[in-house]
Short mmCIF file of C-alpha atoms and ligand atoms in Angstrom, two decimals:
data_model
loop_
_atom_site.label_atom_id
_atom_site.label_comp_id
_atom_site.label_asym_id
_atom_site.label_seq_id
_atom_site.Cartn_x
_atom_site.Cartn_y
_atom_site.Cartn_z
CA UNK A 200 -50.46 -0.31 -40.58
CA UNK A 201 -46.84 0.58 -39.56
CA UNK A 202 -46.94 3.74 -41.73
CA UNK A 203 -50.30 4.74 -40.28
CA UNK A 204 -49.01 4.26 -36.74
CA UNK A 205 -46.06 6.58 -37.45
CA UNK A 206 -48.46 9.16 -38.92
CA UNK A 207 -50.75 8.96 -35.89
CA UNK A 208 -47.83 9.38 -33.47
CA UNK A 209 -46.71 12.46 -35.38
CA UNK A 210 -50.23 13.97 -35.29
CA UNK A 211 -50.79 13.61 -31.53
CA UNK A 212 -47.14 14.10 -30.49
CA UNK A 213 -45.26 12.73 -27.49
CA UNK A 214 -47.59 11.91 -24.58
CA UNK A 215 -50.54 11.55 -26.95
CA UNK A 216 -50.32 7.83 -27.68
CA UNK A 217 -49.82 4.44 -26.03
CA UNK A 218 -48.70 1.11 -27.46
CA UNK A 219 -47.45 -0.60 -24.31
CA UNK A 220 -49.76 -3.61 -23.71
CA UNK A 221 -49.84 -3.05 -19.94
CA UNK A 222 -50.92 0.56 -20.36
CA UNK A 223 -53.46 -0.41 -23.02
CA UNK A 224 -55.02 -3.22 -21.01
CA UNK A 225 -57.61 -1.16 -19.01
CA UNK A 226 -58.75 0.49 -22.25
CA UNK A 227 -59.28 -2.89 -23.89
CA UNK A 228 -61.55 -4.37 -21.22
CA UNK A 229 -65.17 -3.26 -20.89
CA UNK A 230 -66.40 -2.16 -17.48
CA UNK A 231 -67.84 -5.48 -16.34
CA UNK A 232 -64.65 -7.32 -17.37
CA UNK A 233 -66.53 -9.64 -19.71
CA UNK A 234 -65.47 -8.35 -23.14
CA UNK A 235 -61.88 -7.83 -24.32
CA UNK A 236 -60.38 -6.29 -27.44
CA UNK A 237 -57.02 -5.56 -29.02
CA UNK A 238 -55.42 -2.54 -30.69
CA UNK A 239 -52.03 -1.60 -32.12
CA UNK A 240 -52.28 1.94 -30.71
CA UNK A 241 -54.31 4.27 -28.52
CA UNK A 242 -54.23 7.90 -29.61
CA UNK A 243 -55.42 10.73 -27.40
CA UNK A 244 -55.70 13.96 -29.44
CA UNK A 245 -55.76 17.33 -27.67
CA UNK A 246 -57.89 19.29 -30.15
CA UNK A 247 -60.65 18.89 -32.72
CA UNK A 248 -58.02 19.58 -35.38
CA UNK A 249 -55.95 16.63 -34.17
CA UNK A 250 -59.06 14.40 -34.09
CA UNK A 251 -59.77 15.45 -37.66
CA UNK A 252 -56.20 14.63 -38.74
CA UNK A 253 -56.34 11.24 -37.01
CA UNK A 254 -59.63 10.41 -38.78
CA UNK A 255 -58.27 11.58 -42.15
CA UNK A 256 -55.18 9.40 -41.77
CA UNK A 257 -57.25 6.36 -40.76
CA UNK A 258 -59.72 6.96 -43.60
CA UNK A 259 -56.87 7.13 -46.13
CA UNK A 260 -55.51 3.83 -44.79
CA UNK A 261 -59.00 2.26 -44.56
CA UNK A 262 -58.46 1.52 -40.86
CA UNK A 263 -61.30 1.53 -38.32
CA UNK A 264 -61.47 3.88 -35.31
CA UNK A 265 -63.12 3.15 -31.96
CA UNK A 266 -63.87 6.27 -29.92
CA UNK A 267 -63.56 5.86 -26.16
CA UNK A 268 -64.68 8.13 -23.33
CA UNK A 269 -64.50 6.96 -19.72
CA UNK A 270 -65.05 3.33 -20.80
CA UNK A 271 -67.91 2.94 -18.32
CA UNK A 272 -70.49 2.00 -20.96
CA UNK A 273 -72.38 -1.23 -20.28
CA UNK A 274 -72.76 -2.61 -23.82
CA UNK A 275 -69.12 -3.05 -24.83
CA UNK A 276 -69.33 -0.19 -27.32
CA UNK A 277 -66.03 1.50 -26.45
CA UNK A 278 -63.62 -1.40 -26.82
CA UNK A 279 -62.18 -2.47 -30.18
CA UNK A 280 -62.74 -5.98 -31.54
CA UNK A 281 -60.19 -8.81 -31.15
CA UNK A 282 -58.58 -8.34 -34.58
CA UNK A 283 -55.91 -5.94 -33.31
CA UNK A 284 -56.54 -3.84 -36.43
CA UNK A 285 -58.68 -1.03 -34.99
CA UNK A 286 -57.26 2.26 -33.71
CA UNK A 287 -58.49 3.29 -30.26
CA UNK A 288 -59.26 7.01 -30.00
CA UNK A 289 -59.35 8.24 -26.40
CA UNK A 290 -61.02 11.59 -25.76
CA UNK A 291 -59.45 11.92 -22.30
CA UNK A 292 -57.12 14.81 -23.17
CA UNK A 293 -59.91 16.94 -24.67
CA UNK A 294 -61.19 17.92 -21.24
CA UNK A 295 -61.42 21.72 -21.22
CA UNK A 296 -64.49 23.68 -20.25
CA UNK A 297 -64.33 26.23 -23.02
CA UNK A 298 -66.96 28.67 -21.83
CA UNK A 299 -69.82 29.08 -19.36
CA UNK A 300 -72.48 31.68 -20.13
CA UNK A 301 -74.54 32.06 -16.95
CA UNK A 302 -77.01 34.51 -18.52
CA UNK A 303 -77.63 32.17 -21.45
CA UNK A 304 -77.81 29.15 -19.13
CA UNK A 305 -75.32 27.28 -21.27
CA UNK A 306 -71.77 25.99 -21.25
CA UNK A 307 -69.40 24.83 -23.96
CA UNK A 308 -67.28 21.82 -23.07
CA UNK A 309 -64.90 19.46 -24.81
CA UNK A 310 -66.15 15.90 -25.22
CA UNK A 311 -63.57 14.41 -22.86
CA UNK A 312 -64.75 16.45 -19.84
CA UNK A 313 -65.65 14.18 -16.95
CA UNK A 314 -69.35 14.53 -16.05
CA UNK A 315 -68.68 15.37 -12.38
CA UNK A 316 -66.33 18.22 -13.44
CA UNK A 317 -69.12 19.68 -15.57
CA UNK A 318 -71.60 19.47 -12.67
CA UNK A 319 -69.08 21.23 -10.39
CA UNK A 320 -68.33 23.99 -12.91
CA UNK A 321 -72.04 24.67 -13.37
CA UNK A 322 -72.57 24.74 -9.63
CA UNK A 323 -69.66 27.17 -9.12
CA UNK A 324 -71.50 29.58 -11.45
CA UNK A 325 -74.74 29.12 -9.49
CA UNK A 326 -76.20 27.02 -12.26
CA UNK A 327 -77.22 23.36 -12.45
CA UNK A 328 -76.34 20.60 -14.90
CA UNK A 329 -78.76 17.80 -14.06
CA UNK A 330 -77.29 14.70 -15.72
CA UNK A 331 -76.31 12.38 -12.86
CA UNK A 332 -75.38 8.70 -12.75
CA UNK A 333 -73.26 6.26 -10.77
CA UNK A 334 -70.31 6.56 -13.15
CA UNK A 335 -70.25 10.39 -13.07
CA UNK A 336 -66.76 10.50 -11.53
CA UNK A 337 -65.24 8.84 -14.60
CA UNK A 338 -67.65 8.91 -17.56
CA UNK A 339 -67.25 11.72 -20.06
CA UNK A 340 -69.87 13.99 -21.58
CA UNK A 341 -68.94 12.66 -25.06
CA UNK A 342 -69.75 9.13 -23.86
CA UNK A 343 -72.94 10.34 -22.17
CA UNK A 344 -74.13 11.95 -25.39
CA UNK A 345 -72.97 9.05 -27.56
CA UNK A 346 -75.09 6.65 -25.46
CA UNK A 347 -77.87 9.18 -24.77
CA UNK A 348 -77.40 8.42 -21.09
CA UNK A 349 -80.31 8.71 -18.68
CA UNK A 350 -79.51 8.47 -14.98
CA UNK A 351 -81.52 9.56 -11.98
CA UNK A 352 -82.89 12.98 -12.96
CA UNK A 353 -84.61 12.14 -16.24
CA UNK A 354 -88.04 12.41 -14.63
CA UNK A 355 -87.58 16.18 -14.42
CA UNK A 356 -84.91 17.08 -16.99
CA UNK A 357 -84.94 14.40 -19.70
CA UNK A 358 -82.08 12.25 -21.03
CA UNK A 359 -78.72 13.53 -22.33
CA UNK A 360 -80.46 14.26 -25.62
CA UNK A 361 -82.57 16.94 -23.98
CA UNK A 362 -79.53 18.62 -22.45
CA UNK A 363 -77.57 19.41 -25.59
CA UNK A 364 -77.94 22.66 -27.51
CA UNK A 365 -75.08 22.26 -29.95
CA UNK A 366 -72.39 19.81 -31.06
CA UNK A 367 -69.02 19.81 -32.76
CA UNK A 368 -68.49 16.55 -34.62
CA UNK A 369 -65.67 15.12 -36.71
CA UNK A 370 -67.16 13.19 -39.62
CA UNK A 371 -65.82 9.97 -41.14
CA UNK A 372 -63.79 11.86 -43.77
CA UNK A 373 -62.23 14.18 -41.19
CA UNK A 374 -64.53 17.17 -41.84
CA UNK A 375 -65.21 19.18 -38.67
CA UNK A 376 -68.93 19.95 -38.39
CA UNK A 377 -69.17 23.04 -36.18
CA UNK A 378 -72.69 23.10 -34.75
CA UNK A 379 -71.78 24.65 -31.41
CA UNK A 380 -74.79 26.95 -31.30
CA UNK A 381 -76.42 27.76 -27.98
CA UNK A 382 -79.95 28.42 -29.22
CA UNK A 383 -83.17 27.24 -27.58
CA UNK A 384 -85.04 27.62 -30.84
CA UNK A 385 -83.66 26.77 -34.25
CA UNK A 386 -85.75 25.40 -37.09
CA UNK A 387 -83.19 25.90 -39.86
CA UNK A 388 -83.21 22.50 -41.53
CA UNK A 389 -82.71 19.07 -40.02
CA UNK A 390 -81.56 18.84 -36.42
CA UNK A 391 -78.24 17.18 -37.27
CA UNK A 392 -76.86 17.13 -33.75
CA UNK A 393 -79.57 14.72 -32.61
CA UNK A 394 -78.45 12.26 -35.26
CA UNK A 395 -75.14 11.86 -33.44
CA UNK A 396 -76.61 11.74 -29.93
CA UNK A 397 -77.16 8.06 -29.13
CA UNK A 398 -75.19 6.86 -32.18
CA UNK A 399 -72.43 5.34 -30.01
CA UNK A 400 -69.54 6.57 -32.14
CA UNK A 401 -70.82 4.97 -35.35
CA UNK A 402 -71.76 8.15 -37.25
CA UNK A 403 -69.19 10.72 -36.11
CA UNK A 404 -66.81 11.62 -33.30
CA UNK A 405 -68.12 14.29 -30.97
CA UNK A 406 -65.37 16.67 -29.96
CA UNK A 407 -67.33 19.37 -28.08
CA UNK A 408 -70.85 20.22 -26.96
CA UNK A 409 -72.89 23.19 -25.85
CA UNK A 410 -74.93 22.08 -22.87
CA UNK A 411 -78.16 23.40 -21.42
CA UNK A 412 -77.94 24.63 -17.83
CA UNK A 413 -80.76 25.14 -15.34
CA UNK A 414 -81.36 27.38 -12.35
CA UNK A 415 -80.05 25.83 -9.16
CA UNK A 416 -83.07 23.86 -7.82
CA UNK A 417 -82.25 25.23 -4.36
CA UNK A 418 -83.03 23.27 -1.22
CA UNK A 419 -83.88 19.65 -1.87
CA UNK A 420 -85.38 17.01 0.38
CA UNK A 421 -84.33 13.37 0.13
CA UNK A 422 -86.01 10.31 1.63
CA UNK A 423 -85.72 6.56 1.54
CA UNK A 424 -89.12 4.87 1.64
CA UNK A 425 -89.93 1.25 2.40
CA UNK A 426 -92.71 -0.41 0.41
CA UNK A 427 -94.42 -3.75 0.29
CA UNK A 428 -94.64 -4.27 -3.48
CA UNK A 429 -93.04 -2.86 -6.63
CA UNK A 430 -96.47 -2.00 -7.96
CA UNK A 431 -96.97 0.23 -4.90
CA UNK A 432 -94.09 2.36 -6.19
CA UNK A 433 -96.00 3.03 -9.40
CA UNK A 434 -99.16 3.95 -7.48
CA UNK A 435 -97.17 6.10 -5.05
CA UNK A 436 -95.46 8.01 -7.84
CA UNK A 437 -98.77 8.73 -9.54
CA UNK A 438 -100.11 10.08 -6.26
CA UNK A 439 -97.04 12.15 -5.41
CA UNK A 440 -96.89 13.60 -8.88
CA UNK A 441 -100.34 15.03 -8.42
CA UNK A 442 -99.25 16.92 -5.29
CA UNK A 443 -95.57 17.63 -6.01
CA UNK A 444 -95.91 18.22 -9.76
CA UNK A 445 -92.50 18.75 -11.40
CA UNK A 446 -90.71 19.20 -8.08
CA UNK A 447 -89.82 15.48 -8.09
CA UNK A 448 -86.14 15.39 -9.11
CA UNK A 449 -85.66 11.63 -8.74
CA UNK A 450 -87.79 8.60 -7.93
CA UNK A 451 -85.72 5.43 -7.85
CA UNK A 452 -87.06 1.96 -7.10
CA UNK A 453 -84.76 -0.64 -5.54
CA UNK A 454 -85.56 -4.26 -4.58
CA UNK A 455 -84.39 -5.59 -1.20
CA UNK A 456 -82.16 -8.15 -2.96
CA UNK A 457 -80.30 -5.31 -4.67
CA UNK A 458 -79.67 -3.40 -1.46
CA UNK A 459 -78.56 -6.70 0.13
CA UNK A 460 -75.83 -6.84 -2.53
CA UNK A 461 -74.86 -3.22 -1.84
CA UNK A 462 -74.57 -3.89 1.91
CA UNK A 463 -72.57 -7.05 1.26
CA UNK A 464 -70.11 -5.63 -1.27
CA UNK A 465 -69.72 -1.89 -0.64
CA UNK A 466 -67.65 -1.03 2.45
CA UNK A 467 -69.62 1.04 4.97
CA UNK A 468 -72.94 0.78 3.09
CA UNK A 469 -75.85 0.34 5.51
CA UNK A 470 -79.58 0.97 5.11
CA UNK A 471 -81.02 3.35 7.71
CA UNK A 472 -83.84 1.00 8.78
CA UNK A 473 -83.87 -1.45 11.71
CA UNK A 474 -85.81 -4.02 9.78
CA UNK A 475 -85.76 -5.16 6.16
CA UNK A 476 -88.54 -4.44 3.65
CA UNK A 477 -89.22 -6.00 0.23
CA UNK A 478 -88.90 -2.77 -1.79
CA UNK A 479 -87.46 0.73 -1.40
CA UNK A 480 -87.86 4.05 -3.16
CA UNK A 481 -85.29 6.84 -3.04
CA UNK A 482 -87.05 10.11 -3.68
CA UNK A 483 -85.62 13.61 -4.03
CA UNK A 484 -87.68 16.76 -4.42
CA UNK A 485 -87.02 20.44 -4.73
CA UNK A 486 -88.66 22.02 -1.69
CA UNK A 487 -89.44 25.35 -3.34
CA UNK A 488 -88.82 27.03 0.02
CA UNK A 489 -91.20 24.78 1.97
CA UNK A 490 -89.10 22.40 4.10
CA UNK A 491 -92.23 20.39 5.00
CA UNK A 492 -93.30 19.82 1.40
CA UNK A 493 -91.97 16.28 1.00
CA UNK A 494 -92.91 15.20 4.50
CA UNK A 495 -96.50 16.39 4.04
CA UNK A 496 -96.83 14.72 0.66
CA UNK A 497 -95.48 11.47 2.13
CA UNK A 498 -97.83 11.64 5.14
CA UNK A 499 -100.80 11.88 2.81
CA UNK A 500 -99.60 8.88 0.85
CA UNK A 501 -98.84 6.95 4.06
CA UNK A 502 -102.46 7.44 5.11
CA UNK A 503 -103.36 5.16 2.25
CA UNK A 504 -100.85 2.58 3.52
CA UNK A 505 -98.60 2.76 0.48
CA UNK A 506 -95.53 3.50 2.61
CA UNK A 507 -94.43 1.04 5.31
CA UNK A 508 -91.61 3.15 6.70
CA UNK A 509 -89.60 6.24 5.74
CA UNK A 510 -86.35 7.99 6.59
CA UNK A 511 -86.06 11.63 5.58
CA UNK A 512 -82.48 12.94 5.40
CA UNK A 513 -81.94 15.65 8.01
CA UNK A 514 -78.97 17.24 6.27
CA UNK A 515 -76.79 17.07 3.15
CA UNK A 516 -74.54 14.34 4.61
CA UNK A 517 -77.49 12.06 5.30
CA UNK A 518 -78.84 12.73 1.81
CA UNK A 519 -75.40 11.93 0.33
CA UNK A 520 -75.34 8.67 2.27
CA UNK A 521 -78.71 7.67 0.83
CA UNK A 522 -77.53 8.53 -2.67
CA UNK A 523 -74.32 6.56 -2.14
CA UNK A 524 -76.44 3.44 -1.58
CA UNK A 525 -78.19 4.04 -4.89
CA UNK A 526 -75.09 4.96 -6.86
CA UNK A 527 -73.21 1.87 -5.59
CA UNK A 528 -75.61 -0.60 -7.19
CA UNK A 529 -73.70 -1.16 -10.44
CA UNK A 530 -70.45 -1.65 -8.51
CA UNK A 531 -72.12 -4.10 -6.08
CA UNK A 532 -73.62 -6.07 -8.97
CA UNK A 533 -70.21 -6.24 -10.62
CA UNK A 534 -68.71 -7.75 -7.45
CA UNK A 535 -71.59 -10.18 -7.09
CA UNK A 536 -71.38 -11.22 -10.75
CA UNK A 537 -75.09 -10.73 -11.41
CA UNK A 538 -76.24 -12.96 -14.26
CA UNK A 539 -78.62 -11.45 -16.81
CA UNK A 540 -78.94 -7.71 -17.25
CA UNK A 541 -81.86 -6.08 -18.99
CA UNK A 542 -82.19 -2.32 -19.32
CA UNK A 543 -85.78 -2.07 -20.48
CA UNK A 544 -88.47 0.57 -20.77
CA UNK A 545 -92.23 0.45 -21.17
CA UNK A 546 -94.78 3.28 -21.34
CA UNK A 547 -95.08 4.66 -17.79
CA UNK A 548 -98.80 3.92 -17.78
CA UNK A 549 -98.05 0.21 -18.29
CA UNK A 550 -95.31 -0.18 -15.64
CA UNK A 551 -97.67 -1.81 -13.20
CA UNK A 552 -98.81 -4.35 -15.78
CA UNK A 553 -95.22 -5.06 -16.81
CA UNK A 554 -94.13 -5.74 -13.23
CA UNK A 555 -96.95 -8.23 -12.72
CA UNK A 556 -96.64 -9.99 -16.08
CA UNK A 557 -92.81 -10.04 -15.98
CA UNK A 558 -92.70 -11.78 -12.62
CA UNK A 559 -95.31 -14.31 -13.72
CA UNK A 560 -93.44 -15.05 -16.95
CA UNK A 561 -90.15 -15.61 -15.11
CA UNK A 562 -91.80 -17.86 -12.52
CA UNK A 563 -93.23 -19.93 -15.35
CA UNK A 564 -89.88 -20.23 -17.16
CA UNK A 565 -87.63 -20.86 -14.18
CA UNK A 566 -89.05 -20.64 -10.66
CA UNK A 567 -85.53 -20.83 -9.10
CA UNK A 568 -84.36 -17.68 -10.94
CA UNK A 569 -84.37 -14.52 -8.83
CA UNK A 570 -85.38 -11.08 -10.00
CA UNK A 571 -82.96 -8.27 -9.11
CA UNK A 572 -84.86 -5.15 -10.05
CA UNK A 573 -84.07 -1.46 -9.66
CA UNK A 574 -84.63 1.53 -11.81
CA UNK A 575 -86.20 4.77 -12.76
CA UNK A 576 -89.92 4.21 -12.27
CA UNK A 577 -90.83 7.72 -13.34
CA UNK A 578 -89.20 7.10 -16.72
CA UNK A 579 -90.76 3.67 -17.24
CA UNK A 580 -87.18 2.30 -17.16
CA UNK A 581 -86.18 -0.72 -15.10
CA UNK A 582 -82.91 -2.56 -14.72
CA UNK A 583 -84.71 -5.87 -14.81
CA UNK A 584 -81.86 -8.19 -13.91
CA UNK A 585 -82.07 -11.89 -13.16
CA UNK A 586 -79.80 -14.09 -11.05
CA UNK A 587 -79.67 -17.73 -12.10
CA UNK A 588 -78.90 -20.60 -9.74
CA UNK A 589 -75.14 -20.97 -9.24
CA UNK A 590 -75.45 -24.74 -9.36
CA UNK A 591 -76.17 -24.76 -13.11
CA UNK A 592 -73.52 -25.83 -15.65
CA UNK A 593 -72.19 -23.08 -17.96
CA UNK A 594 -74.04 -24.60 -20.94
CA UNK A 595 -77.32 -24.82 -19.06
CA UNK A 596 -76.82 -21.25 -17.81
CA UNK A 597 -76.31 -19.99 -21.34
CA UNK A 598 -79.37 -21.78 -22.71
CA UNK A 599 -81.62 -20.70 -19.83
CA UNK A 600 -80.23 -17.17 -20.00
CA UNK A 601 -81.10 -16.79 -23.68
CA UNK A 602 -84.61 -18.11 -23.12
CA UNK A 603 -85.26 -15.75 -20.21
CA UNK A 604 -83.81 -12.72 -21.97
CA UNK A 605 -85.90 -13.38 -25.08
CA UNK A 606 -89.04 -13.87 -22.98
CA UNK A 607 -88.46 -10.55 -21.19
CA UNK A 608 -87.67 -8.66 -24.39
CA UNK A 609 -90.70 -10.21 -26.14
CA UNK A 610 -92.94 -9.04 -23.31
CA UNK A 611 -91.38 -5.58 -23.46
CA UNK A 612 -91.94 -5.43 -27.23
CA UNK A 613 -95.52 -6.64 -26.84
CA UNK A 614 -96.11 -3.75 -24.45
CA UNK A 615 -94.66 -1.13 -26.80
CA UNK A 616 -91.39 -0.87 -24.88
CA UNK A 617 -87.67 -0.93 -25.65
CA UNK A 618 -84.98 -3.58 -24.98
CA UNK A 619 -82.49 -0.75 -24.44
CA UNK A 620 -83.70 2.23 -22.43
CA UNK A 621 -80.48 4.02 -21.54
CA UNK A 622 -77.37 1.87 -22.01
CA UNK A 623 -77.36 1.70 -25.79
CA UNK A 624 -76.74 -1.24 -28.10
CA UNK A 625 -72.96 -1.40 -28.52
CA UNK A 626 -71.66 -4.83 -29.31
CA UNK A 627 -73.75 -6.79 -26.82
CA UNK A 628 -77.26 -6.03 -28.06
CA UNK A 629 -76.85 -5.83 -31.82
CA UNK A 630 -78.90 -8.91 -32.58
CA UNK A 631 -81.80 -7.51 -30.58
CA UNK A 632 -81.81 -4.30 -32.62
CA UNK A 633 -82.14 -6.47 -35.69
CA UNK A 634 -84.98 -8.45 -34.12
CA UNK A 635 -87.02 -5.69 -32.49
CA UNK A 636 -86.35 -2.72 -34.80
CA UNK A 637 -86.18 -4.63 -38.06
CA UNK A 638 -87.89 -3.70 -41.31
CA UNK A 639 -87.99 -0.10 -42.47
CA UNK A 640 -86.55 1.21 -39.19
CA UNK A 641 -83.23 -0.64 -39.28
CA UNK A 642 -83.16 -0.21 -43.03
CA UNK A 643 -83.17 3.56 -42.62
CA UNK A 644 -80.51 3.30 -39.91
CA UNK A 645 -78.30 1.35 -42.33
CA UNK A 646 -78.85 3.95 -45.05
CA UNK A 647 -77.83 6.72 -42.66
CA UNK A 648 -74.74 4.79 -41.61
CA UNK A 649 -73.77 4.26 -45.24
CA UNK A 650 -74.30 7.90 -46.10
CA UNK A 651 -72.25 9.19 -43.18
CA UNK A 652 -69.59 6.50 -43.05
CA UNK A 653 -69.35 4.88 -46.50
CA UNK A 654 -66.05 3.11 -45.66
CA UNK A 655 -67.50 1.72 -42.39
CA UNK A 656 -64.52 2.91 -40.34
CA UNK A 657 -66.37 4.51 -37.39
CA UNK A 658 -66.81 1.95 -34.62
CA UNK A 659 -67.71 -0.91 -37.00
CA UNK A 660 -69.49 -3.91 -35.51
CA UNK A 661 -71.35 -1.74 -32.99
CA UNK A 662 -75.08 -0.89 -33.02
CA UNK A 663 -75.83 -2.10 -36.57
P1 FAD B 1484 -67.67 4.98 -23.06
O1 FAD B 1484 -68.03 3.78 -22.32
O2 FAD B 1484 -66.22 5.27 -23.21
O3 FAD B 1484 -68.32 4.91 -24.52
C1 FAD B 1484 -69.66 4.59 -24.73
C2 FAD B 1484 -69.98 4.63 -26.23
O4 FAD B 1484 -69.87 5.96 -26.70
C3 FAD B 1484 -69.04 3.82 -27.08
O5 FAD B 1484 -69.75 3.29 -28.16
C4 FAD B 1484 -68.02 4.82 -27.57
O6 FAD B 1484 -67.44 4.45 -28.80
C5 FAD B 1484 -68.86 6.07 -27.71
N1 FAD B 1484 -68.17 7.33 -27.47
C6 FAD B 1484 -67.52 7.73 -26.35
N2 FAD B 1484 -67.09 8.99 -26.48
C7 FAD B 1484 -67.45 9.39 -27.73
C8 FAD B 1484 -67.28 10.60 -28.45
N3 FAD B 1484 -66.64 11.65 -27.94
N4 FAD B 1484 -67.80 10.67 -29.71
C9 FAD B 1484 -68.45 9.61 -30.24
N5 FAD B 1484 -68.64 8.45 -29.60
C10 FAD B 1484 -68.15 8.34 -28.35
N6 FAD B 1484 -76.05 4.86 -17.96
C11 FAD B 1484 -77.22 5.51 -17.86
O7 FAD B 1484 -77.76 5.90 -18.89
N7 FAD B 1484 -77.81 5.73 -16.65
C12 FAD B 1484 -77.25 5.33 -15.50
O8 FAD B 1484 -77.83 5.54 -14.43
C13 FAD B 1484 -75.99 4.68 -15.56
N8 FAD B 1484 -75.36 4.32 -14.44
C14 FAD B 1484 -74.13 3.74 -14.54
C15 FAD B 1484 -73.46 3.43 -13.37
C16 FAD B 1484 -72.22 2.83 -13.40
C17 FAD B 1484 -71.50 2.53 -12.12
C18 FAD B 1484 -71.64 2.51 -14.66
C19 FAD B 1484 -70.30 1.86 -14.75
C20 FAD B 1484 -72.30 2.83 -15.83
C21 FAD B 1484 -73.54 3.44 -15.79
N9 FAD B 1484 -74.23 3.78 -16.96
C22 FAD B 1484 -75.42 4.44 -16.85
C23 FAD B 1484 -73.73 3.47 -18.30
C24 FAD B 1484 -73.47 4.73 -19.12
O9 FAD B 1484 -73.78 4.53 -20.49
C25 FAD B 1484 -72.09 5.26 -19.05
O10 FAD B 1484 -71.64 5.37 -17.74
C26 FAD B 1484 -71.82 6.61 -19.76
O11 FAD B 1484 -72.87 7.29 -20.40
C27 FAD B 1484 -70.80 6.30 -20.81
O12 FAD B 1484 -69.83 7.32 -20.81
P2 FAD B 1484 -68.32 6.96 -21.08
O13 FAD B 1484 -67.58 8.24 -21.21
O14 FAD B 1484 -67.77 6.02 -20.09
O15 FAD B 1484 -68.40 6.26 -22.52
ZN1 ZN B 1485 -80.16 3.35 -14.85
#
């Protein structure tokens, strides 16, 4: 290890590494502050060539590497284990936007670019990069692609997977795979880039990506709607989709209990209604030049008493304030110490059934437990979180927590859904991958892992 550390320092040069425990500490704690790791060194290469040299040196020494982006992932995938024997590879210094081709609607960026910087660069060129999530000010595009992040605009633009045209990846032996093409159509062989998207640093280290850009959607309209039941949100979306078609940019469901947490823990956060309602939907649409479009669509739906109340943002500041409420949820939950988190998906057509059966199953298992639900209804993806009574002992909490989580995941599986819709597997959900994707599926995953990383040095102990 000491020889390797000297080699790594020489590769990345002064300013490219950290060994001071105080400086390392934030990189060794996952976002929720529940999982901790150890490392002898953090290296932050500045180029793909340096990443390749770091990987080669680690491979020769048989030492594992944990890639880290903004460390905002929610499954503890970006922190090393407790052994103190894994090298932490930060992508933070690879943060250049290499090229933006407005006519090709594409841009080439290094993996360490912060998502918000990419959105701004696209916007400055009168183009649009639609990936958007609460952590966008600190997460990196490499992390977004490695977790196949979703966020609030999937309903119209798809997940991170749909937004990548090409990738540059450093393989486990240090080979640089240059797949930075910017083609919309390419049927030459297997689509290798998609193998790395969603692989959470276990198959290769992404160093750069060519991203798909879109025309600026132009004027948008944003509204916060109050509803009586979560099922109404599913019915409302089906109705609005028929009239607004693909103009719906976001359709986010939030339970009252969740917004209560936001108001309690986020300074200045305040819902724009005088009274409280059980459920809310934040909707954003492209107006397509018709400023009345959303209002008219909502009036039609209100006629059928699906909407109890609504606030339509009058300007960009009001829209930003509504979005701030939505984007503060994860932070508010962190402050509140929300108990069980489940990031599940079911086929959109079965959302209604899931909401009804899920609530009934929880009430049967533990009537005192409280559902804290929000999510992306249009994607069939809910953050189906559960708060357990604070009076329970830690042992009882753990036992009840496992039972509830299994019951929810079993229901999801029964309905053809997934126990991980957009946060990945990381370290926290490995056993569930084994349980719900066992048999030939996980077997093939293991064969791929072995073929691409025979020494098991890329983020071992994560995913599979
Ligand atoms: P990290 O946390 O650093 O890493 C995540 C994983 O990717 C790790 O396994 C790591 O090893 C690997 N990795 C990182 N960079 C690379 C690379 N260059 N090459 C290979 N592997 C790499 N997710 C959603 O999908 N939708 C949301 O709406 C959403 N909202 C969020 C809101 C908040 C407030 C927070 C804190 C998180 C949210 N997330 C959401 C979680 C989401 O997965 C991450 O925010 C983001 O995608 C991870 O990016 P990151 O750069 O922080 O990656
Ligand atoms: Zn989400």
